[in-house]
Tab-separated table of C-alpha atoms in Angstrom:
chain	number	residue	atom	x	y	z
A	1	MET	CA	61.624	16.381	12.822
A	2	HIS	CA	62.257	19.543	13.244
A	3	SER	CA	64.935	19.965	15.769
A	4	LEU	CA	67.072	17.329	13.251
A	5	ARG	CA	66.663	19.526	10.188
A	6	HIS	CA	67.579	22.988	12.388
A	7	TYR	CA	70.486	20.865	13.806
A	8	ILE	CA	71.910	19.943	10.303
A	9	SER	CA	71.501	23.299	8.764
A	10	LYS	CA	73.729	24.787	10.980
A	11	VAL	CA	76.669	22.389	11.322
A	12	ASN	CA	79.451	23.276	9.169
A	13	CYS	CA	80.504	19.854	8.224
A	14	LYS	CA	78.687	18.118	5.112
A	15	TRP	CA	76.147	15.406	5.422
A	16	PHE	CA	76.752	12.063	3.861
A	17	GLN	CA	75.141	9.081	3.203
A	18	THR	CA	76.384	5.599	3.476
A	19	SER	CA	76.118	2.774	1.124
A	20	CYS	CA	77.683	-0.791	1.200
A	21	SER	CA	78.190	-3.539	-1.426
A	22	TYR	CA	75.364	-5.376	0.381
A	23	SER	CA	72.941	-2.713	-0.257
A	24	SER	CA	72.772	-0.143	-3.006
A	25	GLN	CA	70.418	2.254	-0.562
A	26	SER	CA	71.651	4.270	2.136
A	27	LEU	CA	69.562	3.887	4.971
A	28	ILE	CA	71.337	6.284	7.296
A	29	LEU	CA	72.901	9.755	7.134
A	30	VAL	CA	76.722	10.328	9.105
A	31	ASN	CA	78.644	13.693	9.821
A	32	GLU	CA	81.868	14.158	11.901
A	33	GLU	CA	82.324	17.374	13.967
A	34	ASN	CA	84.787	18.035	16.586
A	35	GLY	CA	85.227	14.778	17.533
A	36	VAL	CA	81.791	13.734	17.833
A	37	ARG	CA	80.363	11.247	15.086
A	38	HIS	CA	76.732	12.052	14.438
A	39	ILE	CA	74.570	8.623	12.946
A	40	VAL	CA	71.053	9.582	11.375
A	41	MET	CA	68.815	6.560	10.917
A	42	ASN	CA	67.215	7.935	7.902
A	43	ASP	CA	64.938	5.163	6.285
A	44	GLN	CA	61.262	6.734	6.949
A	45	LYS	CA	59.246	4.595	4.870
A	46	THR	CA	59.896	1.736	6.974
A	47	ARG	CA	60.159	3.753	10.420
A	48	ASN	CA	63.670	3.047	10.670
A	49	ALA	CA	63.029	-0.659	10.595
A	50	LEU	CA	66.291	-2.860	11.707
A	51	SER	CA	66.632	-4.942	8.555
A	52	VAL	CA	69.881	-6.226	7.747
A	53	SER	CA	70.780	-3.999	5.416
A	54	MET	CA	70.197	-1.305	7.909
A	55	MET	CA	72.254	-3.015	11.122
A	56	MET	CA	75.027	-3.937	8.636
A	57	GLN	CA	75.405	0.046	7.623
A	58	LEU	CA	74.741	1.028	11.297
A	59	MET	CA	77.628	-0.928	12.370
A	60	ASP	CA	80.114	-0.054	9.602
A	61	ALA	CA	79.406	3.644	10.687
A	62	ILE	CA	79.919	3.073	14.677
A	63	ASN	CA	83.215	1.161	13.578
A	64	LYS	CA	84.473	3.242	11.215
A	65	ASP	CA	87.721	4.106	12.473
A	66	ARG	CA	87.116	3.407	15.789
A	67	ASP	CA	90.717	3.052	16.888
A	68	ASN	CA	91.362	6.930	15.641
A	69	PRO	CA	92.301	8.961	18.749
A	70	GLN	CA	90.104	12.072	17.272
A	71	LEU	CA	87.245	10.039	17.323
A	72	ARG	CA	85.964	10.935	20.999
A	73	CYS	CA	81.874	10.243	20.983
A	74	ILE	CA	79.342	8.925	18.754
A	75	THR	CA	75.161	9.839	18.826
A	76	LEU	CA	72.570	8.017	17.308
A	77	ARG	CA	69.182	9.535	16.227
A	78	SER	CA	66.327	9.443	13.750
A	79	SER	CA	65.392	11.997	11.001
A	80	HIS	CA	61.758	10.783	11.473
A	81	ALA	CA	59.667	13.026	13.798
A	82	GLN	CA	57.850	10.240	15.341
A	83	VAL	CA	59.875	6.973	15.626
A	84	PHE	CA	63.565	6.395	16.712
A	85	SER	CA	63.237	2.683	15.538
A	86	SER	CA	60.466	0.205	14.797
A	87	GLY	CA	62.077	-2.367	15.332
A	88	HIS	CA	62.711	-5.591	13.097
A	89	ASN	CA	60.764	-5.442	9.824
A	90	LEU	CA	58.059	-8.053	10.626
A	91	LYS	CA	57.318	-8.711	6.881
A	92	GLN	CA	60.852	-9.346	6.172
A	93	MET	CA	60.511	-12.290	8.773
A	94	ALA	CA	57.452	-14.344	7.749
A	95	LEU	CA	58.835	-17.868	7.503
A	96	ASP	CA	56.776	-18.081	4.304
A	97	LYS	CA	59.029	-16.054	2.642
A	98	VAL	CA	62.676	-16.732	4.561
A	99	GLY	CA	63.810	-19.868	6.074
A	100	HIS	CA	65.763	-20.517	9.267
A	101	SER	CA	68.975	-19.719	8.116
A	102	GLU	CA	67.781	-16.451	6.796
A	103	LEU	CA	66.198	-15.956	10.146
A	104	GLN	CA	69.177	-16.924	12.478
A	105	HIS	CA	71.165	-14.490	10.040
A	106	ILE	CA	69.068	-11.530	11.248
A	107	PHE	CA	69.455	-12.254	15.152
A	108	THR	CA	73.165	-12.696	14.626
A	109	THR	CA	73.792	-9.571	12.941
A	110	CYS	CA	71.205	-8.068	15.385
A	111	SER	CA	73.805	-8.958	18.440
A	112	LYS	CA	76.908	-8.007	16.528
A	113	LEU	CA	75.258	-4.831	16.157
A	114	MET	CA	74.164	-4.446	19.693
A	115	LEU	CA	77.421	-5.538	21.056
A	116	SER	CA	79.782	-3.417	18.682
A	117	ILE	CA	78.095	-0.975	20.723
A	118	LEU	CA	79.100	-2.069	24.072
A	119	LYS	CA	82.575	-2.820	23.099
A	120	HIS	CA	83.269	0.551	21.546
A	121	PRO	CA	86.087	2.107	22.879
A	122	VAL	CA	84.425	5.653	23.183
A	123	PRO	CA	80.686	6.367	24.641
A	124	ILE	CA	77.457	6.444	22.102
A	125	ILE	CA	74.990	8.101	22.525
A	126	ALA	CA	71.068	7.469	21.896
A	127	ILE	CA	68.658	9.985	21.083
A	128	ILE	CA	65.385	9.589	21.264
A	129	SER	CA	62.280	11.236	20.202
A	130	GLY	CA	59.317	9.164	19.491
A	131	VAL	CA	58.747	5.597	19.517
A	132	ALA	CA	61.687	2.888	19.929
A	133	ALA	CA	59.990	-0.422	19.671
A	134	ALA	CA	61.421	-3.977	19.789
A	135	ALA	CA	64.951	-3.767	18.854
A	136	GLY	CA	64.523	-0.705	18.487
A	137	CYS	CA	63.811	-0.408	22.369
A	138	GLN	CA	67.375	-2.884	22.383
A	139	LEU	CA	69.136	-0.291	20.597
A	140	VAL	CA	68.347	2.221	23.621
A	141	ALA	CA	69.401	0.074	25.903
A	142	SER	CA	72.608	-0.746	24.695
A	143	CYS	CA	74.177	2.565	23.937
A	144	ASP	CA	76.098	4.015	27.052
A	145	ILE	CA	73.645	7.231	27.190
A	146	ALA	CA	70.135	7.620	26.137
A	147	LEU	CA	68.319	11.473	25.629
A	148	ALA	CA	64.586	11.183	25.258
A	149	THR	CA	62.003	13.730	24.309
A	150	ASP	CA	58.815	13.697	26.943
A	151	SER	CA	56.688	12.698	24.358
A	152	SER	CA	59.016	9.479	23.291
A	153	ARG	CA	57.493	5.447	24.111
A	154	PHE	CA	59.536	2.554	24.585
A	155	SER	CA	57.930	-1.406	24.289
A	156	THR	CA	58.775	-4.608	23.296
A	157	PRO	CA	55.452	-5.409	21.871
A	158	GLY	CA	56.758	-8.741	20.091
A	159	ALA	CA	54.506	-11.287	21.523
A	160	ARG	CA	51.255	-9.584	20.282
A	161	HIS	CA	52.420	-10.085	17.136
A	162	GLY	CA	53.777	-13.962	17.982
A	163	ILE	CA	57.239	-13.512	18.929
A	164	PHE	CA	58.403	-13.228	22.014
A	165	CYS	CA	61.046	-9.992	22.055
A	166	SER	CA	64.024	-12.254	24.078
A	167	THR	CA	66.926	-10.540	22.309
A	168	PRO	CA	65.954	-6.985	23.679
A	169	ALA	CA	64.785	-8.998	26.994
A	170	VAL	CA	69.010	-9.824	27.108
A	171	ALA	CA	69.852	-5.797	26.635
A	172	LEU	CA	66.759	-4.432	28.895
A	173	TYR	CA	68.227	-7.233	31.693
A	174	ARG	CA	71.309	-5.618	32.045
A	175	LYS	CA	69.736	-1.894	32.167
A	176	ILE	CA	66.852	-2.199	34.084
A	177	PRO	CA	64.932	-3.847	36.827
A	178	GLU	CA	64.042	-7.633	35.979
A	179	GLY	CA	60.317	-7.174	36.928
A	180	VAL	CA	59.976	-4.136	34.449
A	181	VAL	CA	61.571	-6.616	31.813
A	182	ARG	CA	58.996	-9.278	32.222
A	183	SER	CA	56.009	-6.422	32.109
A	184	MET	CA	57.343	-5.025	29.345
A	185	THR	CA	57.807	-8.271	27.463
A	186	ILE	CA	54.411	-10.270	28.690
A	187	THR	CA	52.206	-7.226	27.985
A	188	GLY	CA	53.327	-5.519	25.248
A	189	ILE	CA	52.300	-2.375	26.969
A	190	PRO	CA	54.619	0.908	25.760
A	191	ILE	CA	56.027	2.976	28.844
A	192	THR	CA	56.814	6.160	29.096
A	193	ALA	CA	59.956	8.575	28.735
A	194	GLN	CA	59.663	9.670	32.162
A	195	TYR	CA	58.506	5.793	33.656
A	196	ALA	CA	61.949	4.750	31.273
A	197	TYR	CA	63.129	7.392	32.833
A	198	THR	CA	62.689	6.438	36.513
A	199	VAL	CA	63.387	2.670	36.011
A	200	GLY	CA	67.217	3.362	34.029
A	201	LEU	CA	66.721	3.203	30.730
A	202	VAL	CA	67.030	6.751	29.957
A	203	THR	CA	69.186	9.026	30.986
A	204	LYS	CA	67.246	12.245	31.141
A	205	VAL	CA	63.954	13.433	29.544
A	206	ILE	CA	63.753	16.726	27.770
A	207	SER	CA	60.562	18.848	27.585
A	208	SER	CA	61.768	20.204	23.913
A	209	ASP	CA	63.195	20.380	20.586
A	210	LYS	CA	65.363	23.204	21.537
A	211	ASP	CA	66.301	21.881	25.144
A	212	LEU	CA	67.176	18.719	23.599
A	213	GLU	CA	69.959	20.050	21.283
A	214	ASN	CA	71.201	22.350	24.347
A	215	GLU	CA	71.389	19.082	26.803
A	216	ILE	CA	73.663	17.106	23.323
A	217	LYS	CA	75.602	19.888	23.615
A	218	ILE	CA	76.382	19.593	26.911
A	219	ILE	CA	76.793	16.325	27.418
A	220	THR	CA	79.075	15.832	24.373
A	221	ASN	CA	81.234	18.883	25.616
A	222	GLY	CA	81.462	17.311	29.059
A	223	ILE	CA	83.010	13.750	26.963
A	224	LEU	CA	85.284	15.768	25.148
A	225	GLU	CA	86.875	17.306	28.042
A	226	ASN	CA	88.062	14.156	28.989
A	227	SER	CA	90.734	11.828	28.086
A	228	ARG	CA	89.782	9.047	25.800
A	229	SER	CA	91.977	6.414	26.592
A	230	VAL	CA	90.378	6.670	30.584
A	231	LEU	CA	86.956	6.608	29.194
A	232	ALA	CA	87.315	3.730	27.123
A	233	LEU	CA	89.107	1.490	29.927
A	234	GLY	CA	86.223	3.163	32.161
A	235	LYS	CA	83.730	1.979	29.840
A	236	GLN	CA	85.415	-1.356	29.237
A	237	PHE	CA	85.260	-1.865	33.026
A	238	LEU	CA	81.510	-0.770	33.829
A	239	TYR	CA	80.426	-3.497	31.231
A	240	GLN	CA	82.787	-5.993	32.325
A	241	GLN	CA	81.929	-6.352	35.977
A	242	LEU	CA	78.128	-7.120	35.419
A	243	ASN	CA	78.200	-10.597	35.915
A	244	MET	CA	80.763	-10.586	38.336
A	245	SER	CA	80.530	-11.112	42.408
A	246	ILE	CA	81.248	-8.115	44.171
A	247	GLU	CA	84.304	-9.230	45.480
A	248	GLU	CA	85.540	-9.778	42.248
A	249	ALA	CA	84.499	-6.760	40.908
A	250	TYR	CA	86.306	-5.044	43.690
A	251	LYS	CA	89.221	-7.101	42.460
A	252	VAL	CA	89.077	-6.023	38.998
A	253	GLY	CA	88.106	-2.532	39.866
A	254	GLY	CA	91.207	-2.224	41.712
A	255	ASP	CA	93.133	-3.323	39.003
A	256	THR	CA	91.685	-0.978	36.751
A	257	MET	CA	92.070	1.776	38.463
A	258	VAL	CA	95.957	1.094	38.703
A	259	GLN	CA	96.141	0.460	35.472
A	260	ASN	CA	94.503	3.813	34.519
A	261	LEU	CA	96.648	5.420	36.753
A	262	CYS	CA	99.640	4.292	34.795
A	263	LEU	CA	98.018	5.606	31.388
A	264	GLN	CA	100.046	8.563	30.264
A	265	ASP	CA	96.971	10.705	30.795
A	266	GLY	CA	96.128	9.081	34.377
A	267	VAL	CA	99.736	10.277	35.032
A	268	GLU	CA	98.623	13.670	32.852
A	269	GLY	CA	95.307	14.185	35.326
A	270	MET	CA	96.883	13.578	38.311
A	271	ASN	CA	99.934	16.288	37.204
A	272	ALA	CA	97.571	18.745	36.454
A	273	PHE	CA	95.445	18.444	39.391
A	274	ILE	CA	98.143	18.738	41.806
A	275	GLU	CA	99.666	21.895	39.827
A	276	LYS	CA	96.192	23.556	39.233
A	277	ARG	CA	96.139	23.888	35.644
A	278	HIS	CA	93.827	21.967	32.946
A	279	PRO	CA	95.015	18.792	32.123
A	280	GLN	CA	96.809	18.338	27.884
A	281	TRP	CA	95.461	14.707	27.055
A	282	SER	CA	97.189	12.811	25.111
A	283	HIS	CA	94.436	9.877	24.453
A	284	SER	CA	97.114	7.403	23.958
A	285	GLU	CA	97.086	4.304	25.121
A	286	GLU	CA	100.667	4.033	25.996
A	287	ILE	CA	101.857	3.663	29.719
A	288	TYR	CA	103.853	6.291	31.107
A	289	PRO	CA	107.521	5.134	31.246
A	290	LEU	CA	108.946	4.568	34.559
A	291	LYS	CA	112.120	6.418	36.063
């Protein structure tokens, strides 16, 4: 992917591969730059298939030092020029090759990965240039923000191969209209980046690689300007309210705003606004000491 190679050559931080005890092969690249952790899926041979090893390495990279206040944002992208992720590797899921327990382990691990994104205290941004299929599409839907090039495509084609995309539908149902999910999972027909934007799967569609890198910088800089503790509390509420009645959501939302205002950064933000100055965030989860 030209834009990724160009990006890597520009950064001063060193990219490193990560490997774990369960796999001798590193499938991702990671670097950290000014509070932003960049994770790149780098298994071009399988088109970034979400094998157990890939998912475990992604979880390790996402969850590493998750409570470190210096970590402010995570981006997730692919080194493949045409594919974000092809989803699960169907060759590894044939029943004549693996048993029931192995299959269960695959989907349990996948669910843990998606939940680790939802429950992470910092915003996680998916950057898509190419195909995001099945569990790869689920991965996009699980991220807080998704940026896509206009050539990107999104699909849940499992039914065409005898395996309905049930777990991808969990994330999609919580992100886009139910009718769109039914159409995608029943027909397997891909949707365009522009249509994905229209229905809410994608946050923004970008026309060129250069514009994509600029947009990533704009969004990450916007996140860096805010308090980590305030965003963490807000992100938690955004997902918490999804299954609430509107009455309960307003009640919990009000409680969350009170809790927010009692944070040290809540007090600092209000004081900075009143005093017409830039806030000096502590990123602390501590409550402001009452007099």
